[in-house]
Amino acid sequence: MTGPLEQTEKKARWVELTLTMLKIGLFTFGGGWSIVAQMQKEFVEKRGWLTAEELLDIVAMGRSFPGIMVVNTSVMLGYTLGGLRCALLCGFGMAFPAFVVMCLVTGCYTAVRDNVWVARAMVGVRAAVVPIILSACLGMRKNAIKDHLGLVIAVAAFLLMLWGVSNVYIILLGGCVGLAVHILRMRRLAGEEGGGEG
């Protein structure tokens, strides 16, 4: 049975998590990877609620499922941090700001579409997002590529992506290769131990 203090701490985390996801959803431009960079900053570096490896696994899972990558990732992140309730709150926090903004933009789309000032501002926003995305990729690289096998899989995945192979197949193939190599290594170690005993 949870005590009042623990319940208060859980409620505080739910509130903080929801507000943080609302902030990320409202103020992060540039799509999925720039949002992942903000998640890394908020939940890995600032609060320490996740490790970089855990976030990388969550992003890989979110990208593997159908639907919007950032919403999938948000739901997975929330579930990891606090179960179903946090998953729903994180999904809401990420999607709601975009929904409101798109409703407003749709209402005045014809006025905004041909506005030179808006167009030039968006050019600047897109350019500013590039280093944020690169920073996220470089930060996750240290945890994703730890040996020669990881490097080979990353290069092969990049080439498959250039050839137009679906991201789902690339991720599944990477998982199968990693699992197959692990099984081969375990069998080899078992064989060496058996040979040493005989």
PDB file of C-alpha atoms in Angstrom:
ATOM      1  CA  MET A   1       0.000   0.000   0.000  1.00  0.00           C
ATOM      2  CA  THR A   2       1.416   3.386  -1.003  1.00  0.00           C
ATOM      3  CA  GLY A   3       1.637   6.126   1.595  1.00  0.00           C
ATOM      4  CA  PRO A   4       0.541   9.768   1.214  1.00  0.00           C
ATOM      5  CA  LEU A   5       4.121  10.937   0.565  1.00  0.00           C
ATOM      6  CA  GLU A   6       4.652   8.422  -2.230  1.00  0.00           C
ATOM      7  CA  GLN A   7       1.284   9.308  -3.783  1.00  0.00           C
ATOM      8  CA  THR A   8       2.196  13.007  -3.660  1.00  0.00           C
ATOM      9  CA  GLU A   9       5.541  12.293  -5.339  1.00  0.00           C
ATOM     10  CA  LYS A  10       3.824  10.267  -8.070  1.00  0.00           C
ATOM     11  CA  LYS A  11       1.271  13.033  -8.664  1.00  0.00           C
ATOM     12  CA  ALA A  12       4.065  15.612  -8.822  1.00  0.00           C
ATOM     13  CA  ARG A  13       5.884  13.490 -11.403  1.00  0.00           C
ATOM     14  CA  TRP A  14       2.707  13.125 -13.492  1.00  0.00           C
ATOM     15  CA  VAL A  15       2.192  16.878 -13.439  1.00  0.00           C
ATOM     16  CA  GLU A  16       5.840  17.624 -14.240  1.00  0.00           C
ATOM     17  CA  LEU A  17       5.881  15.031 -17.003  1.00  0.00           C
ATOM     18  CA  THR A  18       2.714  16.397 -18.616  1.00  0.00           C
ATOM     19  CA  LEU A  19       3.901  20.013 -18.455  1.00  0.00           C
ATOM     20  CA  THR A  20       7.301  19.059 -19.868  1.00  0.00           C
ATOM     21  CA  MET A  21       5.729  17.183 -22.789  1.00  0.00           C
ATOM     22  CA  LEU A  22       3.392  20.118 -23.455  1.00  0.00           C
ATOM     23  CA  LYS A  23       6.426  22.408 -23.548  1.00  0.00           C
ATOM     24  CA  ILE A  24       8.333  20.090 -25.887  1.00  0.00           C
ATOM     25  CA  GLY A  25       5.287  19.693 -28.146  1.00  0.00           C
ATOM     26  CA  LEU A  26       4.670  23.436 -28.295  1.00  0.00           C
ATOM     27  CA  PHE A  27       8.156  24.888 -28.642  1.00  0.00           C
ATOM     28  CA  THR A  28      10.197  22.270 -30.509  1.00  0.00           C
ATOM     29  CA  PHE A  29      10.376  22.721 -34.275  1.00  0.00           C
ATOM     30  CA  GLY A  30      11.903  20.464 -36.903  1.00  0.00           C
ATOM     31  CA  GLY A  31      10.097  17.176 -36.474  1.00  0.00           C
ATOM     32  CA  GLY A  32      10.957  13.923 -34.736  1.00  0.00           C
ATOM     33  CA  TRP A  33      14.684  14.096 -34.157  1.00  0.00           C
ATOM     34  CA  SER A  34      14.704  17.635 -32.798  1.00  0.00           C
ATOM     35  CA  ILE A  35      12.001  16.564 -30.330  1.00  0.00           C
ATOM     36  CA  VAL A  36      14.107  13.542 -29.362  1.00  0.00           C
ATOM     37  CA  ALA A  37      16.968  15.948 -28.663  1.00  0.00           C
ATOM     38  CA  GLN A  38      14.721  17.867 -26.273  1.00  0.00           C
ATOM     39  CA  MET A  39      13.611  14.623 -24.593  1.00  0.00           C
ATOM     40  CA  GLN A  40      17.258  13.726 -24.064  1.00  0.00           C
ATOM     41  CA  LYS A  41      17.940  17.118 -22.531  1.00  0.00           C
ATOM     42  CA  GLU A  42      14.863  17.076 -20.262  1.00  0.00           C
ATOM     43  CA  PHE A  43      14.688  13.455 -19.114  1.00  0.00           C
ATOM     44  CA  VAL A  44      18.282  12.190 -19.399  1.00  0.00           C
ATOM     45  CA  GLU A  45      20.503  15.184 -18.708  1.00  0.00           C
ATOM     46  CA  LYS A  46      18.323  17.460 -16.584  1.00  0.00           C
ATOM     47  CA  ARG A  47      16.197  15.080 -14.483  1.00  0.00           C
ATOM     48  CA  GLY A  48      18.080  11.789 -14.791  1.00  0.00           C
ATOM     49  CA  TRP A  49      14.818   9.829 -15.098  1.00  0.00           C
ATOM     50  CA  LEU A  50      16.200   7.808 -18.027  1.00  0.00           C
ATOM     51  CA  THR A  51      19.607   6.712 -19.241  1.00  0.00           C
ATOM     52  CA  ALA A  52      20.700   7.561 -22.771  1.00  0.00           C
ATOM     53  CA  GLU A  53      20.461   3.862 -23.662  1.00  0.00           C
ATOM     54  CA  GLU A  54      16.879   3.630 -22.376  1.00  0.00           C
ATOM     55  CA  LEU A  55      15.867   6.664 -24.434  1.00  0.00           C
ATOM     56  CA  LEU A  56      17.537   5.171 -27.500  1.00  0.00           C
ATOM     57  CA  ASP A  57      15.564   1.932 -27.038  1.00  0.00           C
ATOM     58  CA  ILE A  58      12.337   3.911 -26.615  1.00  0.00           C
ATOM     59  CA  VAL A  59      13.011   5.901 -29.808  1.00  0.00           C
ATOM     60  CA  ALA A  60      13.779   2.691 -31.745  1.00  0.00           C
ATOM     61  CA  MET A  61      10.497   1.152 -30.578  1.00  0.00           C
ATOM     62  CA  GLY A  62       8.527   4.329 -31.319  1.00  0.00           C
ATOM     63  CA  ARG A  63       9.944   4.466 -34.831  1.00  0.00           C
ATOM     64  CA  SER A  64       9.150   0.800 -35.470  1.00  0.00           C
ATOM     65  CA  PHE A  65       5.385   1.054 -34.909  1.00  0.00           C
ATOM     66  CA  PRO A  66       2.845   2.546 -37.331  1.00  0.00           C
ATOM     67  CA  GLY A  67       1.741   6.106 -36.732  1.00  0.00           C
ATOM     68  CA  ILE A  68       3.488   9.330 -35.797  1.00  0.00           C
ATOM     69  CA  MET A  69       6.988   8.645 -34.512  1.00  0.00           C
ATOM     70  CA  VAL A  70       7.046  11.424 -31.893  1.00  0.00           C
ATOM     71  CA  VAL A  71       3.671  10.444 -30.418  1.00  0.00           C
ATOM     72  CA  ASN A  72       4.656   6.766 -30.327  1.00  0.00           C
ATOM     73  CA  THR A  73       7.926   7.689 -28.620  1.00  0.00           C
ATOM     74  CA  SER A  74       6.118   9.930 -26.132  1.00  0.00           C
ATOM     75  CA  VAL A  75       3.700   7.169 -25.190  1.00  0.00           C
ATOM     76  CA  MET A  76       6.536   4.661 -24.781  1.00  0.00           C
ATOM     77  CA  LEU A  77       8.496   7.154 -22.692  1.00  0.00           C
ATOM     78  CA  GLY A  78       5.508   7.823 -20.439  1.00  0.00           C
ATOM     79  CA  TYR A  79       4.826   4.123 -19.966  1.00  0.00           C
ATOM     80  CA  THR A  80       8.462   3.520 -19.043  1.00  0.00           C
ATOM     81  CA  LEU A  81       8.429   6.307 -16.479  1.00  0.00           C
ATOM     82  CA  GLY A  82       5.058   5.682 -14.847  1.00  0.00           C
ATOM     83  CA  GLY A  83       2.824   3.139 -16.493  1.00  0.00           C
ATOM     84  CA  LEU A  84      -0.378   3.560 -18.485  1.00  0.00           C
ATOM     85  CA  ARG A  85      -1.459   6.873 -16.928  1.00  0.00           C
ATOM     86  CA  CYS A  86       1.855   8.541 -17.735  1.00  0.00           C
ATOM     87  CA  ALA A  87       1.748   7.046 -21.237  1.00  0.00           C
ATOM     88  CA  LEU A  88      -1.623   8.700 -21.892  1.00  0.00           C
ATOM     89  CA  LEU A  89      -0.471  12.000 -20.380  1.00  0.00           C
ATOM     90  CA  CYS A  90       2.708  12.059 -22.453  1.00  0.00           C
ATOM     91  CA  GLY A  91       0.818  11.254 -25.648  1.00  0.00           C
ATOM     92  CA  PHE A  92      -1.651  14.030 -24.882  1.00  0.00           C
ATOM     93  CA  GLY A  93       1.117  16.485 -23.963  1.00  0.00           C
ATOM     94  CA  MET A  94       2.957  15.886 -27.218  1.00  0.00           C
ATOM     95  CA  ALA A  95      -0.063  15.887 -29.569  1.00  0.00           C
ATOM     96  CA  PHE A  96      -2.293  18.590 -28.079  1.00  0.00           C
ATOM     97  CA  PRO A  97      -0.122  21.678 -28.849  1.00  0.00           C
ATOM     98  CA  ALA A  98       0.350  20.584 -32.464  1.00  0.00           C
ATOM     99  CA  PHE A  99      -3.397  19.970 -32.778  1.00  0.00           C
ATOM    100  CA  VAL A 100      -4.232  23.467 -31.483  1.00  0.00           C
ATOM    101  CA  VAL A 101      -1.587  25.164 -33.656  1.00  0.00           C
ATOM    102  CA  MET A 102      -2.725  23.310 -36.785  1.00  0.00           C
ATOM    103  CA  CYS A 103      -6.358  24.280 -36.106  1.00  0.00           C
ATOM    104  CA  LEU A 104      -5.319  27.942 -35.852  1.00  0.00           C
ATOM    105  CA  VAL A 105      -3.090  27.782 -38.923  1.00  0.00           C
ATOM    106  CA  THR A 106      -5.787  26.031 -40.953  1.00  0.00           C
ATOM    107  CA  GLY A 107      -8.194  28.826 -40.106  1.00  0.00           C
ATOM    108  CA  CYS A 108      -5.913  31.449 -41.632  1.00  0.00           C
ATOM    109  CA  TYR A 109      -3.994  29.258 -44.077  1.00  0.00           C
ATOM    110  CA  THR A 110      -4.637  31.351 -47.158  1.00  0.00           C
ATOM    111  CA  ALA A 111      -3.284  34.476 -45.431  1.00  0.00           C
ATOM    112  CA  VAL A 112      -0.200  32.679 -44.056  1.00  0.00           C
ATOM    113  CA  ARG A 113       0.621  30.587 -47.134  1.00  0.00           C
ATOM    114  CA  ASP A 114       1.805  33.477 -49.288  1.00  0.00           C
ATOM    115  CA  ASN A 115       3.175  35.660 -46.478  1.00  0.00           C
ATOM    116  CA  VAL A 116       6.820  36.500 -47.245  1.00  0.00           C
ATOM    117  CA  TRP A 117       7.640  37.213 -43.590  1.00  0.00           C
ATOM    118  CA  VAL A 118       6.355  33.838 -42.431  1.00  0.00           C
ATOM    119  CA  ALA A 119       8.205  32.043 -45.242  1.00  0.00           C
ATOM    120  CA  ARG A 120      11.540  33.720 -44.392  1.00  0.00           C
ATOM    121  CA  ALA A 121      11.061  33.050 -40.675  1.00  0.00           C
ATOM    122  CA  MET A 122      10.519  29.343 -41.367  1.00  0.00           C
ATOM    123  CA  VAL A 123      13.734  29.223 -43.423  1.00  0.00           C
ATOM    124  CA  GLY A 124      15.585  30.440 -40.331  1.00  0.00           C
ATOM    125  CA  VAL A 125      13.791  27.964 -38.062  1.00  0.00           C
ATOM    126  CA  ARG A 126      14.643  25.028 -40.341  1.00  0.00           C
ATOM    127  CA  ALA A 127      18.299  26.040 -40.458  1.00  0.00           C
ATOM    128  CA  ALA A 128      18.494  26.435 -36.671  1.00  0.00           C
ATOM    129  CA  VAL A 129      17.015  22.973 -36.137  1.00  0.00           C
ATOM    130  CA  VAL A 130      19.827  21.185 -38.037  1.00  0.00           C
ATOM    131  CA  PRO A 131      22.500  21.444 -35.284  1.00  0.00           C
ATOM    132  CA  ILE A 132      19.924  20.357 -32.681  1.00  0.00           C
ATOM    133  CA  ILE A 133      19.191  17.187 -34.659  1.00  0.00           C
ATOM    134  CA  LEU A 134      22.909  16.536 -35.227  1.00  0.00           C
ATOM    135  CA  SER A 135      23.580  16.988 -31.519  1.00  0.00           C
ATOM    136  CA  ALA A 136      20.924  14.393 -30.668  1.00  0.00           C
ATOM    137  CA  CYS A 137      22.353  11.932 -33.202  1.00  0.00           C
ATOM    138  CA  LEU A 138      25.912  12.364 -31.923  1.00  0.00           C
ATOM    139  CA  GLY A 139      24.764  11.986 -28.324  1.00  0.00           C
ATOM    140  CA  MET A 140      22.932   8.729 -29.057  1.00  0.00           C
ATOM    141  CA  ARG A 141      25.770   7.389 -31.214  1.00  0.00           C
ATOM    142  CA  LYS A 142      27.926   6.782 -28.129  1.00  0.00           C
ATOM    143  CA  ASN A 143      25.317   4.439 -26.662  1.00  0.00           C
ATOM    144  CA  ALA A 144      24.157   2.828 -29.909  1.00  0.00           C
ATOM    145  CA  ILE A 145      27.520   1.965 -31.485  1.00  0.00           C
ATOM    146  CA  LYS A 146      29.752   0.349 -28.871  1.00  0.00           C
ATOM    147  CA  ASP A 147      31.744  -2.115 -30.983  1.00  0.00           C
ATOM    148  CA  HIS A 148      32.597  -3.098 -34.555  1.00  0.00           C
ATOM    149  CA  LEU A 149      29.320  -5.026 -34.914  1.00  0.00           C
ATOM    150  CA  GLY A 150      27.305  -1.912 -34.053  1.00  0.00           C
ATOM    151  CA  LEU A 151      29.273   0.098 -36.609  1.00  0.00           C
ATOM    152  CA  VAL A 152      28.709  -2.509 -39.337  1.00  0.00           C
ATOM    153  CA  ILE A 153      24.961  -2.641 -38.580  1.00  0.00           C
ATOM    154  CA  ALA A 154      24.730   1.165 -38.593  1.00  0.00           C
ATOM    155  CA  VAL A 155      26.500   1.451 -41.963  1.00  0.00           C
ATOM    156  CA  ALA A 156      24.399  -1.357 -43.463  1.00  0.00           C
ATOM    157  CA  ALA A 157      21.205   0.244 -42.148  1.00  0.00           C
ATOM    158  CA  PHE A 158      22.219   3.595 -43.655  1.00  0.00           C
ATOM    159  CA  LEU A 159      22.816   1.982 -47.063  1.00  0.00           C
ATOM    160  CA  LEU A 160      19.499   0.125 -46.913  1.00  0.00           C
ATOM    161  CA  MET A 161      17.763   3.393 -46.044  1.00  0.00           C
ATOM    162  CA  LEU A 162      19.368   5.073 -49.106  1.00  0.00           C
ATOM    163  CA  TRP A 163      18.044   2.228 -51.251  1.00  0.00           C
ATOM    164  CA  GLY A 164      14.525   2.953 -50.034  1.00  0.00           C
ATOM    165  CA  VAL A 165      14.043  -0.004 -47.681  1.00  0.00           C
ATOM    166  CA  SER A 166      11.311   0.599 -45.081  1.00  0.00           C
ATOM    167  CA  ASN A 167      12.460   1.710 -41.625  1.00  0.00           C
ATOM    168  CA  VAL A 168      10.440  -1.107 -40.059  1.00  0.00           C
ATOM    169  CA  TYR A 169      12.364  -3.746 -42.029  1.00  0.00           C
ATOM    170  CA  ILE A 170      15.690  -2.093 -41.261  1.00  0.00           C
ATOM    171  CA  ILE A 171      15.011  -2.091 -37.510  1.00  0.00           C
ATOM    172  CA  LEU A 172      13.719  -5.674 -37.532  1.00  0.00           C
ATOM    173  CA  LEU A 173      16.729  -6.808 -39.547  1.00  0.00           C
ATOM    174  CA  GLY A 174      19.099  -5.036 -37.151  1.00  0.00           C
ATOM    175  CA  GLY A 175      17.440  -6.742 -34.189  1.00  0.00           C
ATOM    176  CA  CYS A 176      17.667 -10.158 -35.877  1.00  0.00           C
ATOM    177  CA  VAL A 177      21.357  -9.668 -36.690  1.00  0.00           C
ATOM    178  CA  GLY A 178      22.151  -8.580 -33.137  1.00  0.00           C
ATOM    179  CA  LEU A 179      20.260 -11.573 -31.712  1.00  0.00           C
ATOM    180  CA  ALA A 180      21.878 -14.031 -34.135  1.00  0.00           C
ATOM    181  CA  VAL A 181      25.384 -12.780 -33.302  1.00  0.00           C
ATOM    182  CA  HIS A 182      24.638 -13.071 -29.571  1.00  0.00           C
ATOM    183  CA  ILE A 183      23.427 -16.676 -29.999  1.00  0.00           C
ATOM    184  CA  LEU A 184      26.546 -17.564 -32.001  1.00  0.00           C
ATOM    185  CA  ARG A 185      28.777 -16.036 -29.339  1.00  0.00           C
ATOM    186  CA  MET A 186      27.007 -17.932 -26.550  1.00  0.00           C
ATOM    187  CA  ARG A 187      27.334 -21.215 -28.456  1.00  0.00           C
ATOM    188  CA  ARG A 188      30.996 -20.574 -29.088  1.00  0.00           C
ATOM    189  CA  LEU A 189      31.618 -19.842 -25.400  1.00  0.00           C
ATOM    190  CA  ALA A 190      29.691 -22.976 -24.416  1.00  0.00           C
ATOM    191  CA  GLY A 191      31.772 -25.011 -26.865  1.00  0.00           C
ATOM    192  CA  GLU A 192      35.012 -23.598 -25.498  1.00  0.00           C
ATOM    193  CA  GLU A 193      33.952 -24.369 -21.912  1.00  0.00           C
ATOM    194  CA  GLY A 194      32.939 -27.894 -22.913  1.00  0.00           C
ATOM    195  CA  GLY A 195      36.245 -28.428 -24.692  1.00  0.00           C
ATOM    196  CA  GLY A 196      38.164 -27.148 -21.678  1.00  0.00           C
ATOM    197  CA  GLU A 197      36.392 -29.582 -19.376  1.00  0.00           C
ATOM    198  CA  GLY A 198      37.066 -32.559 -21.640  1.00  0.00           C
TER     199      GLY A 198
END
